[in-house]
Structures are given as C-alpha cells and as structure tokens.
Coordinates of C-alpha atoms in Angstrom, one line a residue:
M25 CA 35.6 -17.6 88.8
Y26 CA 37.9 -16.9 85.5
Y27 CA 35.0 -18.1 83.7
K28 CA 32.3 -15.9 85.1
I29 CA 34.6 -12.7 84.5
S30 CA 35.3 -13.7 81.1
K31 CA 31.7 -13.9 80.2
L32 CA 31.0 -10.4 81.9
V33 CA 34.0 -9.2 80.0
F34 CA 32.3 -10.8 76.7
A35 CA 28.9 -9.1 77.3
A36 CA 29.9 -5.8 78.2
A37 CA 32.7 -5.9 74.7
I38 CA 30.1 -7.1 72.8
F39 CA 26.7 -5.0 73.9
P40 CA 27.7 -2.2 72.3
F41 CA 28.6 -3.5 68.9
L42 CA 25.0 -5.1 69.1
I43 CA 23.3 -1.7 70.0
S44 CA 25.4 -0.1 67.3
C45 CA 24.1 -2.8 64.5
E46 CA 20.2 -2.5 65.9
E47 CA 20.8 1.6 65.6
K48 CA 22.3 0.9 62.0
E49 CA 19.4 -1.1 61.0
T50 CA 16.7 1.4 62.5
Q51 CA 18.1 4.5 61.6
E52 CA 19.2 3.3 58.0
P53 CA 16.8 1.2 56.1
Q54 CA 17.3 -0.2 52.6
Q55 CA 17.4 2.5 50.5
K56 CA 15.3 2.1 47.3
P57 CA 17.3 2.3 43.9
N58 CA 17.6 5.2 42.1
I59 CA 16.6 4.8 38.3
I60 CA 18.4 6.4 35.0
Y61 CA 16.6 5.5 31.9
I62 CA 18.4 6.8 29.3
M63 CA 16.9 6.5 25.5
A64 CA 18.7 7.7 22.2
D65 CA 16.6 8.7 19.1
D66 CA 17.0 6.1 16.2
H67 CA 20.2 4.5 17.7
T68 CA 19.8 0.7 16.1
T69 CA 21.5 -2.4 17.3
Q70 CA 23.6 -2.7 14.1
A71 CA 25.3 0.6 15.8
F72 CA 26.8 -1.2 18.8
G73 CA 29.3 -3.5 19.2
I74 CA 27.1 -5.8 21.8
Y75 CA 25.0 -6.8 19.4
G76 CA 27.8 -7.9 16.6
S77 CA 26.6 -6.4 13.3
R78 CA 28.7 -5.7 10.3
L79 CA 29.4 -2.4 12.2
A80 CA 30.8 -4.3 15.4
S81 CA 34.0 -3.9 14.0
L82 CA 34.2 -0.2 13.9
N83 CA 33.8 -0.1 17.5
P84 CA 31.3 2.4 17.8
T85 CA 29.9 2.5 20.8
P86 CA 33.0 1.0 23.6
N87 CA 31.2 3.2 26.7
L88 CA 28.3 1.6 26.0
D89 CA 29.7 -1.7 25.5
K90 CA 31.2 -1.8 28.8
L91 CA 28.0 -0.7 30.5
A92 CA 26.2 -3.7 28.9
G93 CA 28.7 -6.2 29.6
E94 CA 28.0 -5.1 33.7
G95 CA 24.5 -5.9 33.4
I96 CA 22.2 -7.7 31.2
I97 CA 21.6 -7.2 27.4
F98 CA 18.4 -8.4 25.4
D99 CA 18.6 -9.5 22.0
N100 CA 15.0 -10.0 21.4
C101 CA 13.4 -6.3 22.4
F102 CA 11.3 -5.1 20.0
V103 CA 9.0 -1.5 19.3
N104 CA 5.2 -2.2 18.6
N105 CA 5.0 0.8 16.4
S106 CA 8.3 2.0 15.0
I107 CA 8.1 5.7 15.1
C108 CA 8.7 8.4 17.9
V109 CA 5.6 9.7 19.4
P110 CA 4.1 6.2 19.3
S111 CA 6.7 4.4 20.7
R112 CA 7.4 6.6 23.5
A113 CA 4.0 6.7 24.4
A114 CA 3.9 2.9 24.9
I115 CA 7.0 3.5 27.0
L116 CA 5.4 5.9 29.6
T117 CA 1.9 4.1 29.4
G118 CA 2.4 0.5 29.4
Q119 CA 0.0 0.3 26.7
N120 CA -0.3 0.2 22.7
S121 CA -1.2 2.7 20.4
Q122 CA -5.0 1.8 20.4
A123 CA -5.2 1.8 24.1
N124 CA -3.2 4.7 24.7
G125 CA -4.7 6.3 21.6
V126 CA -1.5 7.5 20.5
I127 CA -1.1 5.8 16.7
D128 CA 1.0 8.5 15.1
L129 CA 3.2 11.6 15.1
E130 CA 0.4 13.7 16.0
G131 CA -0.5 11.7 19.2
E132 CA -0.2 13.3 22.5
L133 CA -0.1 12.2 26.4
T134 CA -1.8 14.4 28.4
A135 CA -1.2 14.7 32.0
D136 CA -3.8 11.8 33.3
Q137 CA -2.0 9.5 31.1
Q138 CA 2.0 10.0 32.0
Y139 CA 1.3 6.5 33.9
L140 CA 5.0 5.9 34.7
P141 CA 6.0 9.0 36.7
K142 CA 2.6 9.4 38.3
E143 CA 3.2 5.9 39.6
L144 CA 7.1 6.1 40.4
K145 CA 5.8 9.4 42.7
K146 CA 3.3 7.2 44.8
L147 CA 6.6 5.0 45.5
G148 CA 8.1 8.0 46.8
Y149 CA 10.2 8.8 43.7
Q150 CA 11.3 12.1 42.3
T151 CA 10.5 12.2 38.6
A152 CA 12.7 14.3 36.2
I153 CA 12.8 13.9 32.3
V154 CA 15.4 16.1 29.9
G155 CA 15.9 16.1 26.1
K156 CA 13.6 14.6 23.6
W157 CA 10.1 14.7 24.7
H158 CA 7.8 14.9 21.5
L159 CA 4.5 14.1 23.1
H160 CA 3.2 17.4 22.6
A161 CA 1.0 18.2 25.9
E162 CA 3.3 19.3 28.9
P163 CA 5.0 16.9 30.3
S164 CA 3.4 17.8 33.9
E165 CA 3.2 14.7 35.8
F166 CA 7.4 15.2 36.1
D167 CA 8.5 17.0 39.2
Y168 CA 11.2 18.5 36.9
Y169 CA 11.3 18.8 33.1
K170 CA 13.7 20.7 30.7
V171 CA 12.4 19.3 27.6
L172 CA 13.1 20.0 23.4
P173 CA 9.9 21.6 21.4
G174 CA 9.2 18.9 19.3
Q175 CA 12.0 17.5 17.2
G176 CA 14.3 20.2 18.6
N177 CA 17.6 21.3 17.2
Y178 CA 20.9 19.8 16.7
F179 CA 22.7 22.9 17.8
D180 CA 22.1 25.6 20.3
P181 CA 18.7 24.3 20.8
D182 CA 15.7 25.7 22.9
F183 CA 14.1 23.7 25.7
L184 CA 10.9 24.1 27.4
V185 CA 10.8 24.4 31.3
R186 CA 8.1 25.1 34.0
G187 CA 7.7 28.4 34.3
E188 CA 5.1 32.0 34.8
K189 CA 3.7 31.6 31.3
P190 CA 1.3 28.7 30.4
W191 CA 3.1 25.8 28.4
P192 CA 4.8 25.7 26.1
E193 CA 5.8 29.8 26.6
N194 CA 8.5 29.3 29.2
V195 CA 11.7 28.9 26.5
V196 CA 15.1 28.5 27.7
Q197 CA 17.8 28.9 25.0
T198 CA 21.3 27.1 25.2
T199 CA 24.6 27.1 22.9
G200 CA 26.3 24.1 22.0
H201 CA 25.7 20.4 20.3
S202 CA 22.3 19.2 22.2
S203 CA 23.9 15.7 23.0
D204 CA 26.5 17.8 25.5
V205 CA 23.7 20.1 26.3
I206 CA 21.3 17.7 27.6
T207 CA 24.1 16.0 29.3
D208 CA 24.8 19.2 31.2
I209 CA 21.3 20.0 32.4
T210 CA 21.2 16.1 33.4
L211 CA 24.8 16.9 35.0
D212 CA 22.9 20.6 36.8
W213 CA 19.4 18.1 37.9
L214 CA 21.8 15.6 39.9
K215 CA 24.2 17.9 41.0
N216 CA 21.7 21.0 42.2
E217 CA 17.9 20.1 42.1
R218 CA 17.6 16.4 43.2
D219 CA 16.4 16.1 46.4
P220 CA 19.1 13.6 48.4
N221 CA 16.8 12.3 50.4
K222 CA 14.5 10.7 47.8
P223 CA 15.3 8.0 45.2
F224 CA 15.0 9.3 42.1
F225 CA 13.5 8.6 38.7
L226 CA 15.5 10.4 35.5
M227 CA 14.8 10.3 31.8
H228 CA 17.4 11.2 29.7
H229 CA 16.4 11.5 26.1
F230 CA 18.9 12.2 23.6
K231 CA 17.6 14.1 19.7
A232 CA 20.8 12.1 18.4
P233 CA 21.1 10.1 16.0
H234 CA 17.9 11.0 14.7
D235 CA 18.4 12.4 11.1
D236 CA 19.4 14.9 9.3
F237 CA 22.7 13.8 11.6
E238 CA 24.5 16.3 12.7
N239 CA 27.4 15.7 14.5
A240 CA 29.7 18.2 17.4
P241 CA 32.5 19.5 15.1
R242 CA 35.0 17.5 17.3
Y243 CA 34.0 14.5 15.4
D244 CA 34.3 15.4 11.7
E245 CA 37.3 13.7 11.4
Y246 CA 36.1 10.6 13.2
L247 CA 36.4 7.7 10.6
A248 CA 37.1 9.9 7.9
D249 CA 39.0 6.9 6.4
T250 CA 37.3 4.5 7.3
F251 CA 35.2 1.9 4.6
I252 CA 32.1 1.4 6.5
P253 CA 30.9 -1.9 6.2
E254 CA 27.8 -2.2 3.4
P255 CA 25.1 -4.6 3.5
E256 CA 24.6 -6.8 0.8
S257 CA 20.7 -6.5 0.6
M258 CA 21.6 -2.7 -0.5
Y259 CA 22.8 -3.8 -4.0
D260 CA 20.5 -6.7 -4.2
N261 CA 17.4 -7.1 -2.1
A262 CA 16.8 -11.0 -3.6
N263 CA 13.3 -12.5 -2.4
N264 CA 12.7 -9.9 0.7
G265 CA 9.2 -8.1 0.1
S266 CA 5.7 -8.9 -1.7
V267 CA 3.6 -6.9 -3.9
G268 CA 2.7 -4.7 -0.8
T269 CA 6.0 -3.8 -0.7
R270 CA 7.2 -3.8 -4.5
G271 CA 4.3 -4.1 -6.7
K272 CA 3.6 -6.0 -9.4
N273 CA 6.6 -7.0 -11.3
D274 CA 8.4 -4.7 -9.1
S275 CA 6.4 -1.7 -10.1
L276 CA 6.2 0.1 -7.1
T277 CA 9.8 -0.1 -6.2
R278 CA 10.3 3.8 -7.5
I279 CA 7.9 5.1 -4.9
I280 CA 8.2 2.5 -2.1
G281 CA 10.9 2.7 0.7
S282 CA 12.9 5.7 0.9
S283 CA 16.4 4.6 -0.2
V284 CA 19.6 5.3 0.2
S285 CA 20.2 4.5 -4.0
S286 CA 18.4 6.7 -6.4
R287 CA 15.8 4.3 -6.6
N288 CA 13.0 5.6 -4.9
L289 CA 12.2 8.9 -6.8
V290 CA 10.3 10.4 -4.0
R291 CA 12.7 10.4 -1.5
N292 CA 16.4 9.0 -1.2
Q293 CA 19.5 9.8 0.5
A294 CA 21.7 11.4 -2.4
M295 CA 18.6 14.0 -2.4
N296 CA 20.2 15.3 1.4
L297 CA 23.7 14.4 0.2
Y298 CA 23.7 16.1 -3.1
M299 CA 21.6 18.5 -3.2
D300 CA 23.3 20.6 -5.7
S301 CA 23.3 17.7 -8.2
T302 CA 21.6 18.6 -11.6
V303 CA 20.4 14.4 -11.3
Y304 CA 18.6 14.9 -8.0
K305 CA 16.0 17.1 -7.1
Q306 CA 15.0 17.5 -3.6
Y307 CA 11.6 15.3 -2.9
R308 CA 10.3 14.7 -6.1
N309 CA 6.3 14.9 -6.0
P310 CA 4.8 11.5 -6.9
A311 CA 2.0 13.0 -9.1
E312 CA 4.8 14.3 -11.5
I313 CA 6.5 10.7 -12.1
S314 CA 5.7 9.8 -15.2
P315 CA 4.0 6.1 -16.0
N316 CA 7.1 4.9 -17.8
E317 CA 9.4 5.4 -14.8
Y318 CA 7.2 2.6 -12.7
V319 CA 9.7 -0.2 -14.0
K320 CA 11.4 -2.7 -12.0
W321 CA 14.4 -1.1 -10.5
E322 CA 17.9 -2.6 -11.5
M323 CA 20.8 -1.0 -10.2
S324 CA 23.4 -0.6 -12.9
S325 CA 27.5 -0.7 -11.9
D326 CA 27.5 3.3 -12.2
E327 CA 24.8 3.6 -9.8
K328 CA 26.5 1.0 -7.2
K329 CA 29.4 3.1 -7.3
H330 CA 27.5 6.1 -6.4
T331 CA 25.3 4.3 -4.0
S332 CA 28.5 3.4 -2.0
M333 CA 30.2 6.9 -2.2
V334 CA 26.6 7.7 -0.9
Y335 CA 26.5 5.5 1.7
Q336 CA 29.3 6.2 3.0
E337 CA 28.7 9.5 4.0
Y338 CA 25.5 8.7 5.2
L339 CA 26.7 6.2 7.6
K340 CA 30.0 8.4 9.1
R341 CA 27.3 11.2 9.7
Y342 CA 25.3 8.7 11.7
L343 CA 28.3 7.0 13.4
R344 CA 29.7 10.5 14.7
C345 CA 26.4 11.1 16.2
V346 CA 26.4 8.0 17.8
K347 CA 29.9 8.7 18.8
G348 CA 28.9 11.6 20.5
V349 CA 26.0 9.9 23.0
D350 CA 28.5 7.2 23.5
D351 CA 31.0 9.8 25.4
N352 CA 28.2 11.9 27.0
V353 CA 27.1 8.4 28.5
K354 CA 30.2 8.2 29.8
R355 CA 30.5 11.5 31.7
L356 CA 27.0 10.8 33.1
L357 CA 28.6 7.6 34.5
D358 CA 32.0 9.1 35.6
Y359 CA 29.8 11.5 37.8
L360 CA 27.5 8.8 39.6
E361 CA 30.7 6.6 40.9
E362 CA 32.3 10.3 41.2
Q363 CA 29.5 11.3 44.2
G364 CA 28.8 7.4 44.6
L365 CA 25.4 7.1 43.4
L366 CA 26.4 4.3 40.6
E367 CA 26.0 1.0 42.7
N368 CA 22.8 1.8 43.8
T369 CA 21.2 3.2 40.4
I370 CA 19.3 1.1 38.0
I371 CA 20.7 2.4 34.7
I372 CA 18.7 1.5 31.3
Y373 CA 19.9 2.2 27.6
T374 CA 17.8 1.8 25.0
G375 CA 16.3 3.4 21.4
D376 CA 13.2 4.5 20.7
Q377 CA 13.2 2.1 17.8
G378 CA 15.4 0.7 15.9
F379 CA 16.7 2.3 12.1
M380 CA 17.5 0.9 8.7
L381 CA 20.9 1.6 7.7
G382 CA 20.7 1.0 4.2
E383 CA 19.7 -2.8 4.8
H384 CA 17.1 -3.7 1.8
D385 CA 18.3 -0.4 0.5
Y386 CA 16.2 1.5 2.9
I387 CA 16.4 4.3 5.7
D388 CA 14.7 5.6 8.7
K389 CA 12.3 3.2 10.8
R390 CA 8.5 2.5 10.3
W391 CA 9.2 -0.9 8.9
M392 CA 8.5 -4.2 10.4
Y393 CA 11.4 -5.5 8.9
E394 CA 14.0 -6.4 11.8
E395 CA 16.6 -3.8 12.0
A396 CA 13.4 -1.4 12.5
M397 CA 11.6 -3.0 14.8
R398 CA 14.5 -4.3 17.1
M399 CA 15.3 -1.8 19.9
P400 CA 18.6 -2.3 21.8
F401 CA 18.0 -2.8 25.6
F402 CA 20.3 -3.5 28.6
V403 CA 20.3 -3.1 32.3
R404 CA 22.9 -2.4 34.7
Y405 CA 22.1 -2.6 38.5
P406 CA 25.1 -4.6 40.6
E407 CA 22.2 -5.1 43.2
K408 CA 20.0 -7.7 41.7
I409 CA 21.6 -8.1 38.1
K410 CA 24.9 -10.5 37.3
A411 CA 27.2 -8.9 34.8
G412 CA 27.8 -10.7 31.8
T413 CA 24.0 -11.8 31.5
R414 CA 22.5 -12.3 27.9
T415 CA 18.6 -12.9 26.9
D416 CA 16.8 -14.0 24.1
A417 CA 13.4 -13.6 25.9
I418 CA 10.8 -11.3 23.8
I419 CA 10.0 -8.3 25.1
N420 CA 8.6 -4.9 23.9
N421 CA 8.5 -1.3 24.8
T422 CA 5.3 -1.6 26.5
D423 CA 6.8 -3.9 29.3
F424 CA 9.2 -1.0 30.2
A425 CA 6.8 0.6 32.7
P426 CA 5.5 -2.4 34.6
T427 CA 9.1 -3.5 35.2
L428 CA 10.7 0.0 36.4
I429 CA 7.5 -0.1 38.5
E430 CA 8.2 -3.7 40.2
M431 CA 12.1 -2.8 40.3
A432 CA 11.2 0.4 42.3
G433 CA 9.1 -1.7 44.8
G434 CA 5.4 -1.3 43.3
S435 CA 3.4 -3.7 41.0
A436 CA 2.2 -2.9 37.7
P437 CA -1.6 -1.6 37.5
E438 CA -4.2 -3.6 35.9
Y439 CA -4.5 -1.0 33.2
M440 CA -0.9 -1.4 31.5
Q441 CA -0.6 -4.0 28.6
G442 CA 3.0 -4.5 29.1
H443 CA 4.5 -7.1 31.5
S444 CA 7.2 -6.4 34.1
F445 CA 10.3 -8.6 33.2
K446 CA 11.9 -8.3 36.4
A447 CA 12.3 -11.9 37.1
I448 CA 14.1 -12.4 33.9
L449 CA 16.5 -9.3 35.0
E450 CA 17.4 -11.0 38.3
T451 CA 17.7 -14.5 37.3
G452 CA 18.7 -14.1 33.6
K453 CA 15.8 -17.0 33.0
E454 CA 13.2 -16.8 30.8
P455 CA 9.7 -18.2 33.0
E456 CA 8.0 -20.7 31.0
D457 CA 4.8 -18.9 31.2
W458 CA 6.7 -15.8 29.7
Q459 CA 5.3 -14.4 26.3
K460 CA 6.2 -16.0 23.4
S461 CA 5.4 -13.5 20.6
T462 CA 5.2 -9.7 20.0
Y463 CA 2.5 -7.3 18.1
Y464 CA 3.7 -4.6 15.7
R465 CA 1.6 -2.0 14.0
Y466 CA 2.5 0.8 12.0
W467 CA -0.4 2.9 10.7
M468 CA 1.0 6.0 8.6
H469 CA 0.4 4.6 5.4
M470 CA 3.1 6.2 3.0
A471 CA 3.6 9.0 5.1
H472 CA 6.4 11.7 5.0
K473 CA 7.3 10.8 1.4
H474 CA 9.2 7.7 3.1
G475 CA 6.6 5.4 1.2
N476 CA 5.9 2.9 3.9
P477 CA 3.0 0.9 3.5
A478 CA 0.5 0.5 6.3
H479 CA 0.8 -3.0 7.9
F480 CA 0.6 -5.2 11.1
G481 CA 2.1 -8.4 12.1
I482 CA 3.5 -11.0 15.0
R483 CA 7.0 -11.8 15.9
T484 CA 8.5 -15.1 17.3
K485 CA 11.5 -16.0 18.3
Q486 CA 11.9 -17.9 15.2
Y487 CA 9.0 -16.4 12.6
K488 CA 7.8 -13.3 11.4
L489 CA 4.5 -12.9 9.9
I490 CA 3.7 -9.0 7.8
F491 CA 0.3 -8.6 6.6
F492 CA 0.7 -5.4 4.9
Y493 CA -3.2 -4.1 4.4
G494 CA -2.0 -0.5 2.4
R495 CA -5.0 1.9 3.2
Y496 CA -5.0 5.3 4.8
W497 CA -6.9 5.9 8.2
V498 CA -10.1 7.3 6.9
D499 CA -13.2 8.1 9.4
T500 CA -15.7 5.8 6.9
D501 CA -15.5 2.8 4.6
D502 CA -16.0 4.7 1.6
P503 CA -13.2 4.0 -0.7
N504 CA -13.5 7.4 -2.4
A505 CA -13.4 9.2 0.7
K506 CA -10.5 11.6 2.1
W507 CA -8.4 10.6 4.3
N508 CA -7.9 12.3 7.1
K509 CA -4.3 12.8 8.0
E510 CA -3.1 15.4 5.3
S511 CA -0.7 16.5 7.8
W512 CA 1.0 13.0 7.1
G513 CA 2.7 15.2 4.4
N514 CA 2.1 13.2 1.1
D515 CA 0.7 14.1 -2.0
F516 CA 0.3 10.0 -3.5
S517 CA -2.8 9.7 -2.1
R518 CA -3.3 6.2 -3.2
H519 CA -3.3 2.8 -1.9
T520 CA -0.9 -0.1 -2.4
P521 CA -1.6 -4.1 -2.8
A522 CA -2.5 -5.8 0.2
A523 CA 0.0 -8.8 0.9
W524 CA 1.7 -11.7 3.5
E525 CA 5.4 -11.7 4.0
L526 CA 6.7 -14.5 5.9
Y527 CA 10.3 -14.9 6.9
D528 CA 12.1 -18.0 8.8
L529 CA 14.2 -16.1 11.1
S530 CA 16.4 -19.3 12.3
K531 CA 17.2 -19.9 8.4
D532 CA 17.0 -16.4 7.1
P533 CA 18.0 -13.9 9.9
N534 CA 18.3 -11.2 7.2
E535 CA 14.9 -11.4 6.3
M536 CA 16.0 -12.1 2.5
N537 CA 13.5 -14.6 1.4
N538 CA 9.6 -14.2 1.5
V539 CA 8.4 -17.8 2.0
Y540 CA 4.9 -17.4 2.9
S541 CA 3.4 -18.8 -0.3
D542 CA 6.1 -22.0 0.2
P543 CA 3.9 -24.9 0.8
A544 CA 6.3 -26.5 3.5
Y545 CA 5.3 -23.1 5.6
K546 CA 1.5 -23.7 5.3
G547 CA 1.1 -25.1 9.0
V548 CA 3.2 -22.3 10.3
V549 CA 1.3 -19.7 8.4
A550 CA -1.9 -20.9 9.9
D551 CA -0.7 -21.1 13.4
L552 CA 0.9 -17.7 13.0
K553 CA -2.3 -16.2 11.8
Q554 CA -4.5 -17.8 14.6
Q555 CA -2.1 -16.1 17.2
L556 CA -1.8 -12.9 15.3
I557 CA -5.8 -13.2 15.9
E558 CA -5.7 -13.8 19.4
L559 CA -3.0 -11.1 20.3
R560 CA -4.9 -8.7 18.4
E561 CA -7.9 -9.3 20.6
N562 CA -6.4 -9.4 23.8
L563 CA -4.5 -6.1 23.4
N564 CA -7.5 -4.6 21.7
E565 CA -5.9 -4.1 18.5
T566 CA -8.6 -5.1 16.2
D567 CA -10.1 -3.1 13.1
K568 CA -13.4 -2.5 14.9
N569 CA -13.5 0.9 14.0
Y570 CA -12.2 1.1 11.0
P571 CA -14.2 -1.2 9.1
H572 CA -12.1 0.0 5.6
I573 CA -9.2 -1.7 6.8
Q574 CA -11.2 -4.8 8.4
K575 CA -13.0 -5.3 4.7
V576 CA -9.4 -5.5 3.4
I577 CA -8.2 -7.8 6.2
D578 CA -11.4 -10.2 5.5
E579 CA -10.6 -10.1 1.9
H580 CA -7.3 -11.0 2.1
W581 CA -6.9 -13.1 5.3
N582 CA -7.0 -16.3 3.4
D583 CA -4.4 -15.6 0.2
K584 CA -2.0 -18.1 -0.6

C-alpha cells in the first residue's frame, strides 16, 4: 500500500514539472543568434595587441584584445583587393571584383547586388547598417540605415537616411567625433528602433582610423611622451620589391609607393605634417620632376632623423584614432551585456583591409604586401565558439557572407564565390579540403598619387607570388589609347615595368628578400603559377576582357 501511494505522490509531484517543460519547449523555441559585424576603416593587424607586432607593447587595443580572447582569432585573413570600396563590395556579395563589378573606388553596389542583407532577411533577420557605407548607391536592402556620405567627416559628420526625398537627399546633421557619433546611433537603434521579436543583423562601421587621422580631443595627450617602435624596413628596404616596384637601378623609387620619408617626390607623409616647410610642397606634379631626380634613393643620416620625427607624429595620430575605436567598442559591448543580449550575439570585428604603417617606407594600403593585405578578424559567440581559439586557416573577405548566412541557419547561395568557415569557427580545426590559398588583385594603377602599380597574385601559408603588370585599365588594346579612369586622379600617366616577386614567408615574414630569381625556388614558382592560373579561371578573374593586360601577362609569364 505504501509503495502504491508513493508512486501516486511521485507522479502528482512530477506531472506539473513535465507539463511545464513541455510548455517551455513549445513556447520558447531556440532563438536565432543576433549578429553584430563591426568594421573599422584601415585598422591593420599591426595596431593590435593580439597580433604580436612591434606595436603590441603599447597595448593599443585592450578592449578588442579582450573580445578576441573570448572567441576565435584568425591569423590568415586576407582582403582580395586592398582598397575600401572593392573590399566592402566583396564582403556584402561574397564575390570577387570582376564578378560583382566593383574593381575600384568608383564602383557601386546597387540594390539587386546587396546580397548579404537580402539573404539574412529571408531568414527572418531585421537588418541595419550604421557608419561608413562608401558603395555610392542607396543601401536600400537594409531595413534601417544611417550612413556617411562617401568618406564622411571626422567631426560633426552628416549622415544619409531613408526619408521622403530621393537618395541621397535626406541628410541628418550631428555633432561630435565620428567614432562617438556612430556608436551613439547604433545604441539608439538597439534601444529604440529594433524589433525585439526578431533576431537582428547590424553592421557597425567606423570611419576611423582612415587617413588623414583626426582623433577626438580627449586623446590628444595619448602616447604623447611615448616612443613608437619603428620598422627597420622604413630605413633599409633590403631586397624587397622588383623592377616593377623600384625601377631599373631603383630609378622609380622617387614616384612609386607613397612614403613616410621624403623618398616619394609626389606624395609623402612629411607633406601632410609639415605643410609650411620650404622643403616640401603638397603633392608634386610628376610632370615637374626633372630627369636628374630619377636616381637611386639613399637615406642620409639627416633624412633618417627627419623621417623618425615624421613617423612618430604619424603613428600617434593613427593610434589615437584606434584608441577611440577601441573605447567605443567597449561602450557597445557594455550595453549588450546590460541588456542581456551579449551571450546570444555573434560579434565579429575586422578592418576593411590592412594598412602600411611605415613598413618598406610605405603608407596607405593597396599593396599585396602583408601589412596591407592581411585583415584583423576575430569572432565571439560563446554558444558555439570556444574562448581562446586561434587558427591559421586561410580565409578572405569573400568568405564572410557565406559564413554569416550559415551561422544564421541558411545556406550560401551558389552565386557567392566565397566559402563558409562555420566549421572552423565551431571546432577551431581546419577541414582537410579547406582552401590552401587566396587570390589578390589591385587594379588602380598609380592612382591618387600613391604610386601603386597594378598587380595580382596568390598567397599560400608559406609563399606569396605577385605579378606587377604595370598597366592602366583601358577599353582597347591600343597602347596609345587614353586610359579611361581620369577620376583616379593621376597626372603621371605612364606604364611601369612588368615584374614578378616571390617571398618565402616561413623564412622571411617581413618580405625583405624577393627570391623569384633564386634557382632554388624554380619548382615553387612553377607550382604557384599553375595554381594562380587555376584560381583566376575558377574565380572568373582572368583578363580575357582586357587584351592589353593579357598581352603583358603572356609576354612576361615565363620571365626568369
């Protein structure tokens, strides 16, 4: 009798619990994760603690380093074209430049090509973008947008919004530094605009630290009395480069690659920092450079002292902008934690490309050299990603969209050329069949007085092979035809020599020794060229539509 009563009592006690569990399962289905994609402009891996560069000892990004340590860090994330607009187009389309049609700064991404927000809306997401857009057409496929016009201003920036007038006539004025204002707008959207019944996808894009660097006044004294570690290659570039980037007997070093020092006569950082100098004149016209100035550049002891002075100011301005980004990311994370949103939100942080901070005496980006090509990239999502994970798997910015779509519960559409690395995020392991290389292409030959020759190449974990084809993009194979991109802003309309460069990154991570002509690497060169041919064909990145470029490729493909 006692046994029967006990069973009844137990059943009565457990029955409500079973019902409540059933109701909970019915009423509270698994919620899709929110996604916040944070991107800073020109925030390069050298300007983090987590990537172990010479600047890491300055602790420039304590909040971002903490965020990265709570998730997975990618050491081999690369841009496919190191310039703002093409990079952003690749991120939103999952496609390379020729597939999405955005090869330069003039390219625009029309509504029908804004694939990432389109696909995520199909999966039930509310979508928003705040900050830098820079893709010219209206970001109409986002449910909400408040974006900078073009590059936007550092202080008191205007923003374009959806409104009664046609794009881009609906303008909202703001007050303050852009990094602060962009974060204010994002927080306001999270508090007042988002639908709490839907998962959200938010792109939070800083303008900073794009040059010319302007920090919020509260950072004026940051690093004021600190010596910034300098790259050795700024003073001695050793065997980096080729005739394609230096000219015969280094005769083109005065015009190729905008510089920290006064090496580049057309555009160097001293021009920006010391405009009142009698020695320097802003943006010299290459046509005014006399033939006797095209000589091998050698840095004197006085020039080294001056270059160091310029570099110190240049880097402090840059790092003060980075500091503003880092602090504002903390503001965003603090809000998410306060509102209980942090744990169910996938948080991605990256830059739109890398940036040269004096390495090889270069500033800006555009190069396939490591500092410009490598992107910072890390992801936090405790539900699926183990804290403290790190990987050297190769990914590029066309892989972002497929991955986010799959993390949101969908499948990447076939028109995307990138590949989802969701499995790497969740396991920390690289699948055996994962891509072993990445492709790069820079089109804007000698544009904007930065003096970067057009080039393309392949990067594996150990090697980097670059071909500088040194030609303008024109619509005809007539070598005398006028190039069709006057808006690129050059008055130095000339071709540069074609040349190959090969770097063994396992022995030479700083790319100081071009070993292309070394007989010991003959087999490596042949293998990489074959891989490059296959990559270009698979990605539809050949030059079949540009016969004048293809002619140069054919003539120099087998150069020794």
